[in-house]
Each structure stands twice: as structure tokens, then as C-alpha cells.
Coordinates of C-alpha atoms and ligand atoms in Angstrom, one line a residue:
X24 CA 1.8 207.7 29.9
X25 CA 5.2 206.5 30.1
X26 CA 7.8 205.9 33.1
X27 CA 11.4 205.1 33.4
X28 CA 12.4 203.0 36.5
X29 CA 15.6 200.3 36.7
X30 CA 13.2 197.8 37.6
X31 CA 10.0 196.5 37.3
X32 CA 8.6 193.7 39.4
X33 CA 5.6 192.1 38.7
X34 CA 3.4 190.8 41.6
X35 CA 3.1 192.5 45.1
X36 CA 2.7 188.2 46.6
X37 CA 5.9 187.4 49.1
X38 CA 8.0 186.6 46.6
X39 CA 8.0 190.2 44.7
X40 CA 8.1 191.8 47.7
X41 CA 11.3 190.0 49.1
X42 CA 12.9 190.6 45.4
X43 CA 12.0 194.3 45.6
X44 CA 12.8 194.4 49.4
X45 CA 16.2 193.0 49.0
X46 CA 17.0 195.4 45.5
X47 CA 16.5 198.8 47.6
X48 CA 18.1 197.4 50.9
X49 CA 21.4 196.4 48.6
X50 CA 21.0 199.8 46.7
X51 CA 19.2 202.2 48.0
X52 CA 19.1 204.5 44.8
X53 CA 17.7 201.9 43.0
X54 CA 14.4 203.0 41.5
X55 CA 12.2 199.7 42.0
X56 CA 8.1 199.5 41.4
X57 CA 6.1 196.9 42.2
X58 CA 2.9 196.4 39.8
X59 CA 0.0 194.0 41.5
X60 CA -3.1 193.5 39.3
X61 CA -5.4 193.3 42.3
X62 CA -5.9 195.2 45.2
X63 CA -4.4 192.9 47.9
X64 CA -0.6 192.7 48.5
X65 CA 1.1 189.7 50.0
X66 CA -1.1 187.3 48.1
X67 CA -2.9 184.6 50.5
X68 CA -1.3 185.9 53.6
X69 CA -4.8 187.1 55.0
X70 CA -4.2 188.1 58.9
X71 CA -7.9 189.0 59.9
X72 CA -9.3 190.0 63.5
X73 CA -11.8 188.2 65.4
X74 CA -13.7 187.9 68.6
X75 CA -11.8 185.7 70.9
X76 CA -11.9 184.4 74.5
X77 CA -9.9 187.6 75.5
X78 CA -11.2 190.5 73.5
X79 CA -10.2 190.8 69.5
X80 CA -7.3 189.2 68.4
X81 CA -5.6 188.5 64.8
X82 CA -4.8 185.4 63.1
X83 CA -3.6 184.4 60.2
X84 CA -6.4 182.8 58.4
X85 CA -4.7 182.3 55.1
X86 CA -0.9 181.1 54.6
X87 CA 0.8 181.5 58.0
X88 CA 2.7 178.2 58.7
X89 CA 6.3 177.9 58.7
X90 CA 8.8 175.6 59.8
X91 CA 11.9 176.4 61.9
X92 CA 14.5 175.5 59.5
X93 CA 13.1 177.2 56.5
X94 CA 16.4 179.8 56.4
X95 CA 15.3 182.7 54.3
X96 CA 11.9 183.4 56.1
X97 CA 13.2 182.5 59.3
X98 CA 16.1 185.1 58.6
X99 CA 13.5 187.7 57.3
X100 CA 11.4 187.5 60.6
X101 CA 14.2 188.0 61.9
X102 CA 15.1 190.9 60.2
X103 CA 12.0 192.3 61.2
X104 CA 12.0 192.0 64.6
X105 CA 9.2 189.5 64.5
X106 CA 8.4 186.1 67.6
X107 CA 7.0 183.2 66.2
X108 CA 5.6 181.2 68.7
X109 CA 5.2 177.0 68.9
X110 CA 2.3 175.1 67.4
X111 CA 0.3 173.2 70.6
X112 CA 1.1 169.6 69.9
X113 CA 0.1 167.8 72.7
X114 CA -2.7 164.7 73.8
X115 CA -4.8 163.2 71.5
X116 CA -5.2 163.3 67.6
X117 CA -7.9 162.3 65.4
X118 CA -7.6 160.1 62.1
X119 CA -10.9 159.6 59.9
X120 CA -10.4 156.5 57.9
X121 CA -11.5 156.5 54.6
X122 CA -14.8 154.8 55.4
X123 CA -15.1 157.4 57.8
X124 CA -14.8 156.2 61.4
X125 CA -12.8 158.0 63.7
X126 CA -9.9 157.3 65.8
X127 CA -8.4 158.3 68.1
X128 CA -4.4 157.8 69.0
X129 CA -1.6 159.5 70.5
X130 CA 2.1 160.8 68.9
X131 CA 3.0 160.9 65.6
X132 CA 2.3 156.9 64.7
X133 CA -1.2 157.3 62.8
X134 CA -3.7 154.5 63.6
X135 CA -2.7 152.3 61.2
X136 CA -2.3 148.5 61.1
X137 CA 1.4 147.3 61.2
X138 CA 1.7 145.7 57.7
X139 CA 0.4 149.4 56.1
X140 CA 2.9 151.4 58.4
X141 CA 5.9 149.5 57.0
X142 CA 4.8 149.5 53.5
X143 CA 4.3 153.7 54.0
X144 CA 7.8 154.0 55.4
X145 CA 9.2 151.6 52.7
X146 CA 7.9 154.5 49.8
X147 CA 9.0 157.1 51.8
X148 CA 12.7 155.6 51.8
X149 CA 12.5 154.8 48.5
X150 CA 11.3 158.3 47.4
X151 CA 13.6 159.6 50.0
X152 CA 16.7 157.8 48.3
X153 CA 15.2 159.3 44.7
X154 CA 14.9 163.2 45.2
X155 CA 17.9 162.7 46.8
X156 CA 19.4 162.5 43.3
X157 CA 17.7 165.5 41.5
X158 CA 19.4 168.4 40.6
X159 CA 17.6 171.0 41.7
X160 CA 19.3 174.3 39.5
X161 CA 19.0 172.0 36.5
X162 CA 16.6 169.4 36.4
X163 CA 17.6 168.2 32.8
X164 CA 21.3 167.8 34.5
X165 CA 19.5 165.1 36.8
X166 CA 21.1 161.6 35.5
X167 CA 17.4 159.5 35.5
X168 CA 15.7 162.9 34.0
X169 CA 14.4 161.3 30.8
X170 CA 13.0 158.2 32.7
X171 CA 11.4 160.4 35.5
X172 CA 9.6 162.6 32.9
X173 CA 7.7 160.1 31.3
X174 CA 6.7 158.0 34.7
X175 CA 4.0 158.8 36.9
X176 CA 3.6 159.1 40.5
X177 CA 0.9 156.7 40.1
X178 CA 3.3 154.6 38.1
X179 CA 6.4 154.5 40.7
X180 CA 3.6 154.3 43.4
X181 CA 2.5 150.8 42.0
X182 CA 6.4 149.8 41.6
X183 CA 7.2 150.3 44.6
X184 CA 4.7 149.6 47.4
X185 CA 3.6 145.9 48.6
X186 CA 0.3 145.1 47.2
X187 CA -1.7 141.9 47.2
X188 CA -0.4 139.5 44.6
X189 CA 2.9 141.5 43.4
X190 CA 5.8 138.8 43.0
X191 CA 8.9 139.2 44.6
X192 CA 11.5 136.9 43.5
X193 CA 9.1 134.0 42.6
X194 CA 7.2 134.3 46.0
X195 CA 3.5 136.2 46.2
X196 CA 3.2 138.2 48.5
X197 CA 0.0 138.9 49.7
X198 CA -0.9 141.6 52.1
X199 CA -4.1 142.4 53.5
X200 CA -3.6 146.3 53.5
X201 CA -2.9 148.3 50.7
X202 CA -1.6 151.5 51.0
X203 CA -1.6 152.8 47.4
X204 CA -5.0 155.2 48.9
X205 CA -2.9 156.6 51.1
X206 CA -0.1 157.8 49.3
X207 CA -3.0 159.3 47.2
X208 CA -4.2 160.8 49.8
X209 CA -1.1 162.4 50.5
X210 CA -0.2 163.5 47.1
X211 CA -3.5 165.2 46.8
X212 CA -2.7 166.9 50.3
X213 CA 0.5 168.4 49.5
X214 CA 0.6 168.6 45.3
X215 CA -2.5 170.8 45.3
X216 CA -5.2 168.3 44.7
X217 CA -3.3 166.7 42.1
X218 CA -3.5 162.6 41.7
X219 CA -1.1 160.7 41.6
X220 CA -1.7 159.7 37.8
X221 CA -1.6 163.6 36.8
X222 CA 1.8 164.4 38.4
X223 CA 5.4 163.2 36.9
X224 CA 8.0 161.6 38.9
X225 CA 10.1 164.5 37.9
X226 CA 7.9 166.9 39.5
X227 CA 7.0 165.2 42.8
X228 CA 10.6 164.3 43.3
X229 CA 11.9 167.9 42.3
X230 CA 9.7 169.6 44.7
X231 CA 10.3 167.1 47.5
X232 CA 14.2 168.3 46.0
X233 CA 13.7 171.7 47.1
X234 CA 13.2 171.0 50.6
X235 CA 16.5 168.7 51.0
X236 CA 14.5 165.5 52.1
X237 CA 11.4 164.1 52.0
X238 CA 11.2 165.1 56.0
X239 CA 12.2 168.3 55.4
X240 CA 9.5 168.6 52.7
X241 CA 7.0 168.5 55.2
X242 CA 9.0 170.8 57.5
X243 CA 9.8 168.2 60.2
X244 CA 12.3 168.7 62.4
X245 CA 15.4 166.2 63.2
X246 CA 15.9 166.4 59.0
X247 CA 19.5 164.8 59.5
X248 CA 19.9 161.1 59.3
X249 CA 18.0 159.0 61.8
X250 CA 17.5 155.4 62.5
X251 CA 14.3 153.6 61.2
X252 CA 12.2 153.7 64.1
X253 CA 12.9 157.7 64.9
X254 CA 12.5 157.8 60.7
X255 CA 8.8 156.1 61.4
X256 CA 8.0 158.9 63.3
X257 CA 9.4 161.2 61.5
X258 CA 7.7 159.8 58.2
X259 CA 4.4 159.9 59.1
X260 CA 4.7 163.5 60.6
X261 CA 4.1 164.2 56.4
X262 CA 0.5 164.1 57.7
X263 CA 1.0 165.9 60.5
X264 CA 3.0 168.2 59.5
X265 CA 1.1 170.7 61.5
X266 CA 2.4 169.6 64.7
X267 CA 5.8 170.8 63.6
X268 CA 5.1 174.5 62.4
X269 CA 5.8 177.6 64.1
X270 CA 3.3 180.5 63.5
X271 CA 4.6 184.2 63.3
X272 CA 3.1 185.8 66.6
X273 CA 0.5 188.3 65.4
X274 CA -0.1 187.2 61.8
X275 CA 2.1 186.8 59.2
X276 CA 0.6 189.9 57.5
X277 CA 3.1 191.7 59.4
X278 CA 5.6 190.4 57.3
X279 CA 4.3 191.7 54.5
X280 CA 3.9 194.5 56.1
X281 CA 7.5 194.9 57.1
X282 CA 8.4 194.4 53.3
X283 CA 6.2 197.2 52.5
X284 CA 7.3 199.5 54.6
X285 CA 11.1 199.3 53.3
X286 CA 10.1 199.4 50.2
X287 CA 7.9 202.0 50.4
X288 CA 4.5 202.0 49.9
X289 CA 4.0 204.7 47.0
X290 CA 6.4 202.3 45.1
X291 CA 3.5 199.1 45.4
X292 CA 1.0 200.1 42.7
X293 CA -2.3 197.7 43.1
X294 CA -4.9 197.5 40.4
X295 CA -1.8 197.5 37.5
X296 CA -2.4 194.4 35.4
X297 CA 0.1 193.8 33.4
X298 CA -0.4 193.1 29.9
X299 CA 2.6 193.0 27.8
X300 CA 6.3 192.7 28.1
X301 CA 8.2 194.0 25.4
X302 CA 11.8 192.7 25.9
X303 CA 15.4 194.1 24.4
X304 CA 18.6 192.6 25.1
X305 CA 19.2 195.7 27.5
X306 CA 15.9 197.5 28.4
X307 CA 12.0 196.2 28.2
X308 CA 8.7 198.0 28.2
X309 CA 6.4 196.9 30.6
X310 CA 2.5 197.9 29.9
X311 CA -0.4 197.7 32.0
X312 CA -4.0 196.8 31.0
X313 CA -4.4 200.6 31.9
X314 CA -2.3 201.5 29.3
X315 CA 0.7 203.0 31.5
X316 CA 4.3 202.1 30.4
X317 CA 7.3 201.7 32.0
X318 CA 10.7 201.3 30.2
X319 CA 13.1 199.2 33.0
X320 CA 16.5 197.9 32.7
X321 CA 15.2 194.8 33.8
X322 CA 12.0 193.1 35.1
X323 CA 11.3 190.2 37.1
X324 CA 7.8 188.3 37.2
X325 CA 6.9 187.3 40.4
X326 CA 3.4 185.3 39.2
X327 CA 3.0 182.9 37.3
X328 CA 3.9 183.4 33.4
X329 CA 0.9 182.2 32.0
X330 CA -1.3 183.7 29.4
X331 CA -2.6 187.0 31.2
X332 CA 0.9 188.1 30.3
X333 CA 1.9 188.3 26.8
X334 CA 5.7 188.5 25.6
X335 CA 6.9 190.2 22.7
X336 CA 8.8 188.3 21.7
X337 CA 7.2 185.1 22.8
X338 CA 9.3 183.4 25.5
X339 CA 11.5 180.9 23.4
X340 CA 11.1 178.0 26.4
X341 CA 7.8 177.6 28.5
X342 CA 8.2 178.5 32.2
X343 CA 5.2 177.1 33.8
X344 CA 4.3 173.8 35.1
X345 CA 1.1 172.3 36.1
X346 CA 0.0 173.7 39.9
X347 CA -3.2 174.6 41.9
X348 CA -3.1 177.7 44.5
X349 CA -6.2 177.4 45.2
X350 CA -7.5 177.6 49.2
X351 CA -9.9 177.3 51.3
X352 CA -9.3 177.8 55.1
X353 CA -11.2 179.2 58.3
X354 CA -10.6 179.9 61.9
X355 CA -13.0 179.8 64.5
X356 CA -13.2 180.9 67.9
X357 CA -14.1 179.7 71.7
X358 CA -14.7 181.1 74.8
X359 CA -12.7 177.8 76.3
X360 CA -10.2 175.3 74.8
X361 CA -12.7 172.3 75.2
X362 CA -10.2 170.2 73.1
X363 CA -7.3 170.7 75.5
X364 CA -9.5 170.4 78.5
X365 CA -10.5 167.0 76.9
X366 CA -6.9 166.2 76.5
X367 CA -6.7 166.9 72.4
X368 CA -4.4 169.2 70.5
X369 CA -7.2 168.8 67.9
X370 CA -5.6 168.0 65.0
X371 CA -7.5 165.5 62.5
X372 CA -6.9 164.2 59.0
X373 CA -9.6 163.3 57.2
X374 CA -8.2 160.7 54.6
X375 CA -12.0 160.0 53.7
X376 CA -12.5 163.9 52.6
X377 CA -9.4 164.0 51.0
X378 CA -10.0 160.8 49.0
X379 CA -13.1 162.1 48.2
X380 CA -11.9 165.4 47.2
X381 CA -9.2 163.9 44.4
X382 CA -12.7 162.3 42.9
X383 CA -14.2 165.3 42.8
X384 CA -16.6 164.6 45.4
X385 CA -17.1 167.4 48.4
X386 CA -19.5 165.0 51.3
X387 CA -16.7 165.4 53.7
X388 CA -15.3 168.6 52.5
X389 CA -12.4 169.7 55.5
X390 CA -9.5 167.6 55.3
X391 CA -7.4 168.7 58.4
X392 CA -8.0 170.7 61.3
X393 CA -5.7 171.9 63.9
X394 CA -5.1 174.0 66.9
X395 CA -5.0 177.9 66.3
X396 CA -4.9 179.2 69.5
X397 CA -3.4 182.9 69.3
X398 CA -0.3 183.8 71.8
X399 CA -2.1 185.6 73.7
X400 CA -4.3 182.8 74.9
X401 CA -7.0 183.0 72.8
X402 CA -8.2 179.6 71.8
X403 CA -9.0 179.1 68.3
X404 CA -9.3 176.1 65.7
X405 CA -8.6 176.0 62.2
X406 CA -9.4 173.8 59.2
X407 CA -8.7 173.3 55.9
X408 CA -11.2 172.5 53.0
X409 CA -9.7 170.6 50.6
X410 CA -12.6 170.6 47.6
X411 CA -12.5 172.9 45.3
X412 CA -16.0 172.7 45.5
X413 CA -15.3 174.5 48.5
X414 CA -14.8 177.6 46.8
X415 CA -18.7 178.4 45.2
X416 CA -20.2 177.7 48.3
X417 CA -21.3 180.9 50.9
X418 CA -19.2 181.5 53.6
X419 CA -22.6 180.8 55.9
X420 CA -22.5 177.2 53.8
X421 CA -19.0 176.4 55.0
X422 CA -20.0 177.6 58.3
X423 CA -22.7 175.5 59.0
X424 CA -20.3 172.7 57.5
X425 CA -17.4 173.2 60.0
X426 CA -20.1 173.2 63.1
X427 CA -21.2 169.8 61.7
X428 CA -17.4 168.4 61.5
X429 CA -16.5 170.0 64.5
X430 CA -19.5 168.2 66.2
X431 CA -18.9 164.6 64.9
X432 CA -15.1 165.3 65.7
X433 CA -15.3 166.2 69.4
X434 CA -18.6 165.1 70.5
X435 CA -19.5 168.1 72.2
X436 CA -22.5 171.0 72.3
X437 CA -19.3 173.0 73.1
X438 CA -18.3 172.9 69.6
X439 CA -21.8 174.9 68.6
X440 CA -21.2 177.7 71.0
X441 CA -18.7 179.4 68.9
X442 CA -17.6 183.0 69.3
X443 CA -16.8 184.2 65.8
X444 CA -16.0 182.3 63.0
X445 CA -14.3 183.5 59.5
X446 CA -12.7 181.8 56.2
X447 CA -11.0 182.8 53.2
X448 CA -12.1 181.0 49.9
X449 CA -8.6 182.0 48.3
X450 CA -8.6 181.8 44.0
X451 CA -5.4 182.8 42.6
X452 CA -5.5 185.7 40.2
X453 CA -2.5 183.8 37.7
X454 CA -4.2 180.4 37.1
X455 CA -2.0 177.8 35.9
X456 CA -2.3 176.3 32.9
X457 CA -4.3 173.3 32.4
X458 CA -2.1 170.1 33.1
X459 CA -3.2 168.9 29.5
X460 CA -1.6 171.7 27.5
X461 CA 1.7 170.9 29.2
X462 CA 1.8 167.6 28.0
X463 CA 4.2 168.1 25.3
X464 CA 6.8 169.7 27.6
X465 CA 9.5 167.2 29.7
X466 CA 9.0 168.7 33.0
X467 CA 12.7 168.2 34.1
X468 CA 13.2 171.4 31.1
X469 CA 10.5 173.7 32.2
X470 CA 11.6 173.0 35.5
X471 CA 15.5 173.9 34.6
X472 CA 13.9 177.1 32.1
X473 CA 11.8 178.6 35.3
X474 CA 14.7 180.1 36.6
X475 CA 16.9 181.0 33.5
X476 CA 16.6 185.0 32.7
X477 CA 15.6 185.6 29.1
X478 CA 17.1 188.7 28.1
X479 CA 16.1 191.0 30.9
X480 CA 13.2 188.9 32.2
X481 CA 13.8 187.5 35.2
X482 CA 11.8 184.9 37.3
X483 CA 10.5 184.9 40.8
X484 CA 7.6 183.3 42.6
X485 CA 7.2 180.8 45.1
X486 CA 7.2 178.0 42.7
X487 CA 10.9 179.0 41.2
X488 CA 12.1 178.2 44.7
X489 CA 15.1 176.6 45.6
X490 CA 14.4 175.8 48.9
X491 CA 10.9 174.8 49.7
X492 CA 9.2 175.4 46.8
X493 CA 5.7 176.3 46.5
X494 CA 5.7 177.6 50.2
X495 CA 6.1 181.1 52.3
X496 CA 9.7 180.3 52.3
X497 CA 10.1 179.1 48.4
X498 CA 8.7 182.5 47.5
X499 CA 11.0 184.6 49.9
X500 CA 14.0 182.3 48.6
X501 CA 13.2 182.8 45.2
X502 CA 12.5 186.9 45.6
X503 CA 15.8 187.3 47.1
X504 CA 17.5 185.3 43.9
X505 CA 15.8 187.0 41.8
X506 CA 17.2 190.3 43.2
X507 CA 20.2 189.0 43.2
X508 CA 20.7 188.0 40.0
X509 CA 19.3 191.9 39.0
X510 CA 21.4 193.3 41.3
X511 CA 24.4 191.8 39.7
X512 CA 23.7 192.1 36.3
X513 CA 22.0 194.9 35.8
X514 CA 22.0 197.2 38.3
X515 CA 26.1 196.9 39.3
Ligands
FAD609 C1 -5.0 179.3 51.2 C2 -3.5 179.1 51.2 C3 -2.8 178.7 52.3 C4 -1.4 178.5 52.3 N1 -0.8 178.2 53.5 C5 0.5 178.1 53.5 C6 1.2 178.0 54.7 O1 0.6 177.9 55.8 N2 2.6 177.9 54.7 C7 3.3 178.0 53.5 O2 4.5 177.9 53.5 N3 2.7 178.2 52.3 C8 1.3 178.3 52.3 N4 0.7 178.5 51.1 C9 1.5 178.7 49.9 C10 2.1 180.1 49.9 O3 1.1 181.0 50.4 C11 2.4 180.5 48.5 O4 3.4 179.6 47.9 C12 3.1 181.9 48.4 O5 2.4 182.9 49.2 C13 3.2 182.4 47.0 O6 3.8 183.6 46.9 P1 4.1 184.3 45.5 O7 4.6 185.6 45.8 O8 5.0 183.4 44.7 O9 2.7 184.3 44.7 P2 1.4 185.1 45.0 O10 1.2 185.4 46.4 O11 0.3 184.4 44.3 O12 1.7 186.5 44.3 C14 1.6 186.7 42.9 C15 1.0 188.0 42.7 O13 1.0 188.4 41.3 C16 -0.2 189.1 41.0 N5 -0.3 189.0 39.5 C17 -0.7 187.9 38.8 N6 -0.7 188.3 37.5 C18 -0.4 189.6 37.4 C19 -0.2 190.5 36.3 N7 -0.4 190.1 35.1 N8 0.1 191.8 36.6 C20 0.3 192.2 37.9 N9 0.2 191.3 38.9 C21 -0.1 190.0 38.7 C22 -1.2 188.3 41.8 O14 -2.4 189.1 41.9 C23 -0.5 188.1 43.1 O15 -0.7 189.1 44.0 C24 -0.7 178.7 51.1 C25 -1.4 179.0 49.9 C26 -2.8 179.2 50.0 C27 -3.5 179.6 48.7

């Protein structure tokens, strides 16, 4: 059982998609397949129809949000023909403090005493100032590389925020708020569930990197320079980034959809494992768990390159670094907005659940929650359980979970009278590799080897993105490098 294509790509996720996408629209003889191991294509883009206020509607219940400025998948909805529509951002937020009481407050400031909000916005300029001077295409080429790969987050965390008792040129300084939880808090948020003490400075700083600036890591908008108290705002938006995010009007399944369609479906092969890559300097043999081979001129991997794939021969650099992908998200629906009646977009962070989370502990298990009202007026919440834990419970469990949350939250028997309620408990199929095995690696190489070819193997996925790594528009990014790079080299 033996094929001959130009190229194989391995992963039907965003990011093989876009790289197979943008192969046959820049050559349309170009014989490309896809190979998925599962049945699903487009990875944790899960659109999935409810019951709403207005008859059935779709929402995206897995990955969905986007920011405006991220180029490549704004240019690909585009492309597509697709709307995106604005996330409802307006009246009153919620913030549950780590001993969990909740507040309320209004705009972007969080309820946070003075002292804590400067000391926040002092890290934040610092690590602003730091990824400012990665280089992102080669991390090793980054002048503090060496230093940054053997210093943790937790490390540069303690060196740089205020904290009761830390001399500053001969004076103490003692503060009555410390803010090291929170920076925790927001590491585990948006590093996968990682704490602070598991991450390098290389890492954080590299991914933060990707995105340009430390605002535009979280997607907010007004990424160009501003003056402190506009950067205050700005800042804190890290926690709320949900405020800033445009949804793609109808589900972002139809994205993938659109990708598929181009590239045509018979040419997306699900339930293709793939086993082995034997690599030449000008063909490989690619072989399923099924036993089917294809001999390509070239092949890029679009999931991770861990151990379910095995090289022959072995890749001469490792090309993975530690991550999570893990997920856990649901959406549920009303008859009536009783949030916005009430004057409240919704939105909470739970820094208690999240702190609680990096210790393994799941009491308080959904971290944020925001508005998910569809376009065509059908209100909606959704939230975002941050335990792993999560993921072994019953969807009837996280159910019941969310109507308890929901209830503390807003105070209301509205919150009970739900019309349809649905999550997805999302375990990626490429695990990463555990963060202990990587300890012999410097980061800032693995990080500069993810997106070097070796031989005819070339490297795709949301995590070898150059812009916004890690998210929708890191994997679309990195796709359409990845086809480029093919495109020129082997297929000219
Ligand atoms: C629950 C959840 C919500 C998220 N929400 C957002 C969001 O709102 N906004 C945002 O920007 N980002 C979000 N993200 C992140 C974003 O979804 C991912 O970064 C992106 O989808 C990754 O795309 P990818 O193509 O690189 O990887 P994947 O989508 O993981 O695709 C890799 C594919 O390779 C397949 N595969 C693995 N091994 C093999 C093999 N040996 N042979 C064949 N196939 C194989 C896998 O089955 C998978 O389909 C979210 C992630 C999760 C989990």
C-alpha cells in the first residue's frame, strides 16, 4: 500500500490546514494530502448548535476568540468571506479574590488596592522592556539568551516586584500587598497551567515575543506606545483579555470549513496515524499506523513532534518544548440576558480557582466567564475551567458545577432556568512531553530548532508561530510559513 504525493502534511488542526490551503492555492497542481490521526479536523475549534432564546443557534464552544490585529487570521476570514462580530464589553465585571469574596467594579482597572496596581504595572514594564529584546527567528541569537535559560519566571518574578522587606538602595521597603499570587495567577492563566517556577524566562518572554508586546500578547488593542495611565488600563486588560476579542460570526468552524473546501476534502484523510518518517535528503516515506505509505518530496508536521512519531533517522535537535493544550470550556444558554438587564457584561476572574488550580486543587474549578451571546441575539455565557481535574469529571458534573458558580456570581434563580447547556472537555491527541525530560535542553535552542527544516521535514503548528504563538493565529501564521518555505524549496 504505497502512494506518491509532493507533500505530506501531518495534522488536519488550523495550522496543517492553512499550510496545505496556501500550497494548492499557490500551485494548484500540487498533489498535497493531509493525514489526521483522529476523526476531527480543525483540532479544538468545536462550533456546536444549541437551543437559544431565538430557536437553534451555533457557537463556538471550543477555540473561537481572536483579536483584531492578529494579521494572518484576520486576512484568512477575510479570504473567506467571513463577519466577525464585537465581544459585549459593557457595565459591571466581577473579580473573586483569592479568599473568594466577590467584587464588583467597572472598566478595565481590577479591584485592586493602589500599592498592588502599581507594583503589577511595574512587572509588566519590566517584562515589556525584556521580550522586547528576544529574537524571535532565533532565540539563541537573543543577546541575554544564556542568562534567560537558566532563570525562572518565579525567579525574575521575585527580582522584580516590591515585596515586604526587599532593600532598595539601603531603605526597606515594606508593602502591605504582595502581588507575586497574582502574577501566578496569570502565568497559570495564559502558559497552560504552568507555574511560575516550571516556566524559563526564555520561554515566557519568547512567547510574549511572538505577539510584539506584552499588550499585544493578550490581544489588546492600542498595542503602540501609550502613556502610563492609558498603559494601566491597557495592562490589566491581560486579565481581561476577553473584553478585547472579536468572535467569527457563526463559529469559527467555518473557517475550517473554508480550508477544507479548497483543499478538498478527499485530500483530508482522518483516522491516519502516523507512525514513522523515514527522511532522505530529497524524498521521505511517510507511514501510518495502518501500514499505508506515502513517498513525498517533502513533509511538514503540523503536531507536535513528540514520541507518537518516530524519525528515522532520529531528529539530530529536539523540537518540542514544555506545553499543555488541554481545555475545558462550556456555553450555556438563556431565554433573557439577566446579566445585561442587571447592568453586567458578565465577565469574572476567578483568581481563587485559578490559584487553586496551579496547586492542583479543583474547589473552585471555572476560572473566567464571559459574555457569549450569538449575533443573532441569542444570549449566551461561557466559562472556562481551568483544572485539569476538570477533564475526568461527567459533563452532568461540570453542569451542576457551572449552575452553582453561576448562582453565587449573579445572585439570581435566573441563572438555574437555563435553556441548554454544553462543554467540551478538550485532550490533545500529541501530548507534550513532560517538562522534566526537557530539562537538559536550553530553551532559547529548541525554540530557534522548532522552525529549522531537517532535510525535507518541515515544521508547522501553532506553537512554531511567529506571531501569536500558541493561538488560532500562531497556527495559521505558522501553516502558511510552512508552505512557504515548501513551496520554495521543493516544489518551485
Ligand atoms: C479548549 C481550547 C480553547 C482555545 N481557545 C482559543 C481561543 O479562543 N483563541 C485562540 O487564539 N486560541 C485558542 N486555543 C489555542 C488554539 O486553539 C490552538 O493553538 C490551535 O488550534 C492549535 O492548532 P494546531 O493546528 O497547531 O494544533 P492542533 O489543532 O492540535 O492540530 C494538530 C493535529 O495533529 C493531529 N495529530 C497528532 N499526532 C498525529 C499523528 N501522529 N499523525 C496524524 N495526526 C496527528 C492531532 O490529532 C490534531 O488534529 C484554545 C485551545 C484549546 C485547547
Amino acid at each position: 500500500m504505497s502512494s506518491s504525493v509532493d507533500v505530506v502534511v501531518i495534522g488536519a488542526g488550523l495550522s496543517g490546514l492553512s499550510a496545505a490551503y496556501t500550497i494548492v492555492k499557490e500551485n494548484s497542481s500540487a498533489n498535497v494530502v493531509v493525514l489526521e490521526a483522529t476523526d476531527n479536523i480543525g483540532g479544538p475549534i468545536l462550533s456546536q448548535t444549541l437551543r437559544g432564546a431565538n430557536g437553534e443557534d451555533v457557537w463556538d464552544v471550543g477555540a473561537g476568540r481572536i483579536g483584531t490585529k492578529q494579521k494572518e487570521i484576520m486576512g484568512l476570514i477575510q479570504e473567506f468571506g467571513l463577519e466577525t462580530y464585537p465581544h459585549y464589553n459593557d457595565g459591571k465585571k466581577f473579580w473573586i479574590l483569592t479568599d473568594g469574596k466577590i467584587k464588583k467594579y467597572s472598566g478595565n482597572i481590577p479591584p485592586l488596592p493602589y500599592t498592588s496596581l502599581v507594583d503589577m504595572l511595574r512587572y509588566f514594564n519590566k517584562v515589556d522592556g525584556l521580550q522586547g529584546k528576544v529574537n524571535v527567528k532565533d532565540a539563541t541569537a537573543t543577546a541575554k539568551a544564556e542568562e534567560w535559560d537558566n532563570m525562572t519566571v518565579e525567579e525574575l518574578k521575585t527580582k522584580t516586584l516590591w515585596t515586604k522587606g526587599k532593600k532598595i538602595k539601603n531603605l526597606v521597603i515594606f508593602l502591605p500587598f504582595k502581588q507575586k499570587g497574582t502574577i501566578d495567577i496569570m502565568t497559570g492563566l495564559f502558559f497552560g497551567g504552568f507555574r511560575c517556577d516550571q516556566l524559563s524566562v526564555m520561554q515566557y518572554l519568547h512567547l510574549i515575543a511572538t505577539c510584539g508586546s506584552w499588550n499585544s500578547h493578550i490581544a489588546a488593542e492600542g498595542t503602540g506606545k501609550i502613556d502610563v495611565r492609558i498603559k494601566i488600563d491597557f495592562s490589566i486588560a491581560i486579565i481581561l483579555s476577553a473584553t478585547i476579542l472579536t468572535l467569527a460570526q457563526g463559529g469559527t468552524r467555518k473557517l475550517v470549513d473554508g480550508l477544507v473546501s479548497h483543499i478538498g476534502q478527499d485530500k483530508i484523510i482522518t483516522g491516519s496515524k502516523v507512525n514513522s518518517i523515514e527522511h532522505q535528503s530529497n524524498s521521505a516515506v511517510v507511514t501510518t499506523e495502518a501500514g499505508k505509505a506515502y513517498t513525498a518530496k517533502c513533509v511538514i508536521v503540523a503536531c507536535i513532534p513528540s514520541a507518537n512519531i518516530n524519525f528515522n533517522p532520529p531528529l539530530s535537535i529536539p523540537r518540542v518544548l514544555p506545553g499543555s493544550g488541554f481545555g475545558v470550556q462550556f456555553v450555556i444558554t438563556y431565554k433573557k440576558s439577566f446579566w445585561r438587564e442587571a447592568g453586567s457584561c458578565a465577565e469574572v476572574m476567578n483568581t481563587q480557582g485559578t490559584m487553586e488550580m496551579l496547586q492542583g486543587k479543583d474547589d473552585h474549578p471555572i476560572v473566567t466567564l464571559f459574555d457569549h451571546t450569538s449575533p443573532n441575539d441569542n444570549p449566551a455565557l461561557m466559562g472556562i475551567f481551568g483544572a485539569n481535574l476538570a477533564m475526568d469529571k461527567s459533563m452532568e458534573e461540570r453542569k451542576q458545577i457551572a449552575l452553582k458558580f453561576l448562582k453565587e456570581i449573579f445572585e439570581t434563580d435566573e441563572t438555574q432556568n437555563f435553556l441548554d447547556y454544553k462543554d467540551i472537555a478538550w485532550k490533545p491527541y500529541d501530548r507534550y512531553p513532560p517538562i522534566e525530560s526537557l530539562k537538559e535542553t536550553k530553551p532559547s535552542e529548541i525554540l530557534s530548532n522548532m522552525l529549522k527544516p531537517e532535510g525535507v521535514v518541515h515544521w508547522a503548528g501553532a506553537r512554531t508561530g511567529l506571531a501569536w504563538a500558541d493561538c488560532l493565529n500562531g497556527a495559521v501564521e505558522a501553516g502558511q510559513r510552512s508552505a512557504k518555505e515548501v513551496l520554495k524549496t521543493h516544489l518551485n
